[in-house]
XYZ file of C-alpha atoms in Angstrom:
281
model
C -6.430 -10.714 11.205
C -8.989 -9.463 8.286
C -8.131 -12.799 5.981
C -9.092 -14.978 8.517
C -12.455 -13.525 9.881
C -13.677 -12.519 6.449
C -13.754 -9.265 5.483
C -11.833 -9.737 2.200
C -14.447 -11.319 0.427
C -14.673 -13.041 -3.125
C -15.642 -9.823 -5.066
C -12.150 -8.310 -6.218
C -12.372 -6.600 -9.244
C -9.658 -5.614 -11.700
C -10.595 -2.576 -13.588
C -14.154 -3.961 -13.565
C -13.596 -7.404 -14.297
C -13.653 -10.966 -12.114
C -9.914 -11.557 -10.898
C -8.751 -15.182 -11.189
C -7.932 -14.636 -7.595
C -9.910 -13.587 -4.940
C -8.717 -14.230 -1.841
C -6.220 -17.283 -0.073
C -7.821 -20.518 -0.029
C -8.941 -21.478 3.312
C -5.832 -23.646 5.706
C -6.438 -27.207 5.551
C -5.676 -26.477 9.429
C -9.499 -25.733 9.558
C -11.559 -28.192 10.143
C -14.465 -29.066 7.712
C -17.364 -28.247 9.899
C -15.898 -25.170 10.425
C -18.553 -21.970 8.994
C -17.355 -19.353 6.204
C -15.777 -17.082 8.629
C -17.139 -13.677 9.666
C -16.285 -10.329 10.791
C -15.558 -10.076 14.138
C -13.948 -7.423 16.626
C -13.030 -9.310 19.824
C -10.425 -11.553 21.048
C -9.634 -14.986 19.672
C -12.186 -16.977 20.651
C -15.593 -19.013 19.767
C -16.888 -15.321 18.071
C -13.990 -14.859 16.024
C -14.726 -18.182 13.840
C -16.778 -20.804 15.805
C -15.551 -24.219 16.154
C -12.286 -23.053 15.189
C -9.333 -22.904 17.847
C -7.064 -20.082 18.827
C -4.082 -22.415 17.382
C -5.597 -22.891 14.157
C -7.027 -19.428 13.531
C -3.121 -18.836 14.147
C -2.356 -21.149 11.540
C -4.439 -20.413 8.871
C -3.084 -16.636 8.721
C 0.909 -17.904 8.661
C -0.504 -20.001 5.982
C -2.094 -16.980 4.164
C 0.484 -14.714 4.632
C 3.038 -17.675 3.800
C 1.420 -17.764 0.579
C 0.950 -14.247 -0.126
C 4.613 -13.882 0.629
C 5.729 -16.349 -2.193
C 4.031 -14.515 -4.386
C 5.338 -11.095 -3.506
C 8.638 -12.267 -4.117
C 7.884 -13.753 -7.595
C 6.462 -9.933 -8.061
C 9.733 -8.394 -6.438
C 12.027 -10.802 -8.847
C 9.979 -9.859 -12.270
C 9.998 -6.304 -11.291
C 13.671 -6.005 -10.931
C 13.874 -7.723 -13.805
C 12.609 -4.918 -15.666
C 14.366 -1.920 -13.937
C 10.990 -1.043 -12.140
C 11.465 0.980 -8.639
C 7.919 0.034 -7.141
C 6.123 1.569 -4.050
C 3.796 0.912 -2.361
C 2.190 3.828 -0.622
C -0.115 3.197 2.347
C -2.584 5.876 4.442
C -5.550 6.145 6.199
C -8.166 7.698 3.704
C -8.090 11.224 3.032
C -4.109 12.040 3.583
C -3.684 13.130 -0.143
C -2.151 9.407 -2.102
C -3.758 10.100 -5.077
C -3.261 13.808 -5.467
C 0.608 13.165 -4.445
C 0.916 10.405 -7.269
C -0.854 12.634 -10.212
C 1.191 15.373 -8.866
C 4.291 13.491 -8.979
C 3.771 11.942 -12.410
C 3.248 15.399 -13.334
C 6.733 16.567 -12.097
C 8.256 13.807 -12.835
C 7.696 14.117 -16.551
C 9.442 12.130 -19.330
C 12.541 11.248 -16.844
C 11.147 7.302 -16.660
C 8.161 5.814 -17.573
C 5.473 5.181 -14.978
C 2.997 2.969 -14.213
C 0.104 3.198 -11.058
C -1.909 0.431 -9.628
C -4.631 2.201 -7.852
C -6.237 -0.091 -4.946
C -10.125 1.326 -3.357
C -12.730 -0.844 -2.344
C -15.349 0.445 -5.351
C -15.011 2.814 -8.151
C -12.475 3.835 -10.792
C -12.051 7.253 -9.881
C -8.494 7.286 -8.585
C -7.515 5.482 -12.161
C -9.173 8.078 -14.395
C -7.360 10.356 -12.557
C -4.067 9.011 -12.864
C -4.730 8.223 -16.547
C -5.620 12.006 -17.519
C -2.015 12.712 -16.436
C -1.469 10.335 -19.118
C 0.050 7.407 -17.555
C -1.050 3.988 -17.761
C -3.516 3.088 -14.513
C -5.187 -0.351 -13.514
C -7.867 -0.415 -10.671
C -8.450 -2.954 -8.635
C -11.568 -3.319 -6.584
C -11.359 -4.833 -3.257
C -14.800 -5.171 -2.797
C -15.036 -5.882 1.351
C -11.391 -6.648 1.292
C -9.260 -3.589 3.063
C -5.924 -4.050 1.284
C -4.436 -5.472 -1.312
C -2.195 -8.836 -1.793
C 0.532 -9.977 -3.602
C -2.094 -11.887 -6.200
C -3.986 -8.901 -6.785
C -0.908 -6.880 -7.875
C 0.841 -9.691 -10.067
C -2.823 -9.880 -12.225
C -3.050 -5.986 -12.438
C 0.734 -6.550 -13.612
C 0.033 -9.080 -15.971
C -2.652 -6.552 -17.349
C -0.175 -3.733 -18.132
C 1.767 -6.280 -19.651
C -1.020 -7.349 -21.848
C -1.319 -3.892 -22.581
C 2.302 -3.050 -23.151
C 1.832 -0.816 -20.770
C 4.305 -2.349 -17.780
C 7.451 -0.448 -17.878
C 10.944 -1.020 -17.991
C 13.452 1.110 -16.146
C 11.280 3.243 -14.227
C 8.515 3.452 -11.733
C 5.518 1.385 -10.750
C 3.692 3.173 -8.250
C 0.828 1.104 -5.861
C -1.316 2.878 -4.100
C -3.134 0.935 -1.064
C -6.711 0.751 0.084
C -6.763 3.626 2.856
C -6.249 1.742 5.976
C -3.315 1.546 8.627
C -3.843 -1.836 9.484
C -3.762 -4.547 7.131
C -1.900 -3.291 4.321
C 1.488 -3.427 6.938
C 1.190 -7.191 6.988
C 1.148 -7.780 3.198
C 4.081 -7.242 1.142
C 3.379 -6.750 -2.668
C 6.874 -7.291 -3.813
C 7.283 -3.426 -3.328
C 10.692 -2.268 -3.120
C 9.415 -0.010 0.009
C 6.395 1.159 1.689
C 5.409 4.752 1.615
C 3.747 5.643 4.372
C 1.872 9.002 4.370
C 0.956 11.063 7.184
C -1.315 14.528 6.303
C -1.313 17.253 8.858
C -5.042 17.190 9.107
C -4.293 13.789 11.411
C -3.534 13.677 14.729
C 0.410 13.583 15.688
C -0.081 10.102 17.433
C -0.823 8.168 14.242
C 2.536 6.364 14.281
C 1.938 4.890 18.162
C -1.782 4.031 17.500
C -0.626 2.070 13.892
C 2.774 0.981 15.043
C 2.958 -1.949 12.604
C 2.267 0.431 9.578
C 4.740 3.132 10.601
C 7.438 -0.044 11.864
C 7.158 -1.453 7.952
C 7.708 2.034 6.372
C 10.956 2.730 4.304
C 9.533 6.451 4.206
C 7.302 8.781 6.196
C 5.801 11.504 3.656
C 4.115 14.098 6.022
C 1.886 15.565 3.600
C -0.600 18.947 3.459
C 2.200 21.285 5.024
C 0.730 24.159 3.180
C -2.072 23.897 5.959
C 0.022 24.195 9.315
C -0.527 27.812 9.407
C -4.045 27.514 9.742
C -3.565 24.050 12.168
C -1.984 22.880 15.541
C -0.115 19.737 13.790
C 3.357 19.968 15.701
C 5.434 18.045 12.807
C 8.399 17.779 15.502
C 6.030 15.620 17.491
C 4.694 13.424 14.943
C 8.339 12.696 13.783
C 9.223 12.228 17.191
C 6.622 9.108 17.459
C 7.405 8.209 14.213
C 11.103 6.926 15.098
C 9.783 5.681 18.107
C 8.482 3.145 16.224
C 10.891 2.950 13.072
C 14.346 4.700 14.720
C 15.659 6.669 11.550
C 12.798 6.285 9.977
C 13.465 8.932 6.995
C 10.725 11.824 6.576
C 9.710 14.144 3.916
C 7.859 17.167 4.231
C 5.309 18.483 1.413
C 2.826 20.181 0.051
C 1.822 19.630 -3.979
C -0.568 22.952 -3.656
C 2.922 24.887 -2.783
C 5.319 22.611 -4.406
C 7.129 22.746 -0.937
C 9.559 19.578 -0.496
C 8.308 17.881 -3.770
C 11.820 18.449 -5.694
C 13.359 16.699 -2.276
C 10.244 13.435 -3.036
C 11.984 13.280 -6.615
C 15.669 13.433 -6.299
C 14.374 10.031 -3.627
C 12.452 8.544 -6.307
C 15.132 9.036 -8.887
C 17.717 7.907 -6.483
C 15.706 4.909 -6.030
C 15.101 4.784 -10.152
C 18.816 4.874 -10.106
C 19.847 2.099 -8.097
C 17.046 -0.510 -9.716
C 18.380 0.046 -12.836
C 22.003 0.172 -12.302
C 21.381 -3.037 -10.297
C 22.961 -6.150 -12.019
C 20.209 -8.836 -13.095
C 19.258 -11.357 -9.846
């Protein structure tokens, strides 16, 4: 697991400033001689984090997620509080997340207000372009870290709210570091995951990340404007898909054509619908 061998360092940034938190605090399960752990791509042994045992390695990320998952549910409780519909959409780099959320904040108009929290590793550039569509944007920086947490996304909330810039009865729309791994094992407080598949990918994406397509809510199979010029077999992929997540529901769309984007919205103001309707927890 990435929290316990160290790639999600200490150098998270929120739209280019120190975050209060970084990363969990270590388990006390490890012991004190144990070194600052470090990447490693084997099994769980003396590599992964020497002078730490399998059992407490195992610890230390129930811990982690333990604590990331009290926080996503003080996220989940103030956001539903507010009427806010939030997603969190997860990818491998290059299937189109960005260009689908500017697109869809672009269709989606003045229906409800929206809100993005953009998640890379470095830059700002997905946040300047959300902003030009005009809707508020916060950026967090993950620095080595390859997803985000619960902690990051309450501080980039707190910092819309600063901003009065969080909104009531509408969407809040996350988008994930590109990665099929991680991000499945971290709820944010989301109401669902979004997962999105692009035709440029191979078909078998959804048995070679099971966990990612497993924790889905909703497959968006995006780029469909290309299979002319492709051999994506979008029965297939689907196919694998509910292999993993039986029923999972799918979407097919293109924002070049505007193919299946009017289908994308009447979801999202479905979902809108019931957050808002939904009596106070």
């Amino acid at each position: 697991m990435c929290v316990t061998c160290g790639c999600g360092g200490g150098d998270a940034q929120i739209d280019g400033h120190g975050m209060r938190y970084a990363r969990p605090r270590r388990s006390a399960a490890a012991p004190a001689s144990t070194p600052a752990f470090r990447p490693a791509h084997g099994p769980l042994d003396a590599r992964h984090a020497p002078g730490t045992s399998e059992a407490q390695i195992l610890r230390i990320e129930q811990d982690i997620l333990s604590d990331n998952d009290t926080q996503a549910n003080a996220n989940r409780s103030r956001f539903l509080a507010r009427g806010l519909f939030v997603l969190n959409f997860v990818s491998s780099p290059g299937s189109g997340k960005t260009t689908l959320l500017v697109d869809t904040i672009r269709r989606w108009g003045t229906r409800s207000p929206v809100a993005v929290v953009e998640g890379d590793q470095q830059t700002a550039f997905d946040a300047e372009r959300i902003r030009a569509t005009g809707a508020a944007a916060v950026q967090i920086n993950t620095g080595k870290g390859c997803h985000l947490d619960a902690h990051m996304v309450a501080q980039a909330a707190d910092q819309l709210a600063e901003q009065a810039q969080l909104p009531s009865d509408g969407l809040l729309l996350i988008e994930n570091v590109g990665n099929l791994v991680c991000p499945a094992a971290f709820d944010l407080g989301e109401a669902h995951k979004v997962v999105i598949l692009s035709v440029t990918e191979g078909e078998d994406k959804p048995l070679k990340y099971p966990d990612m397509f497993r924790a889905a809510d909703l497959l968006l199979i995006s780029k469909i404007d290309l299979l002319p010029h492709l051999d994506f077999d979008v029965d297939l992929a689907v196919r694998y898909a509910r292999q993993v997540r039986p029923d999972l529901p799918v979407i097919q769309l293109s924002t070049r054509s505007g193919e299946g984007c009017e289908v994308w919205l009447d979801w999202l103001g479905a979902g809108v619908a019931a957050v808002t309707k939904a009596p106070a927890a």
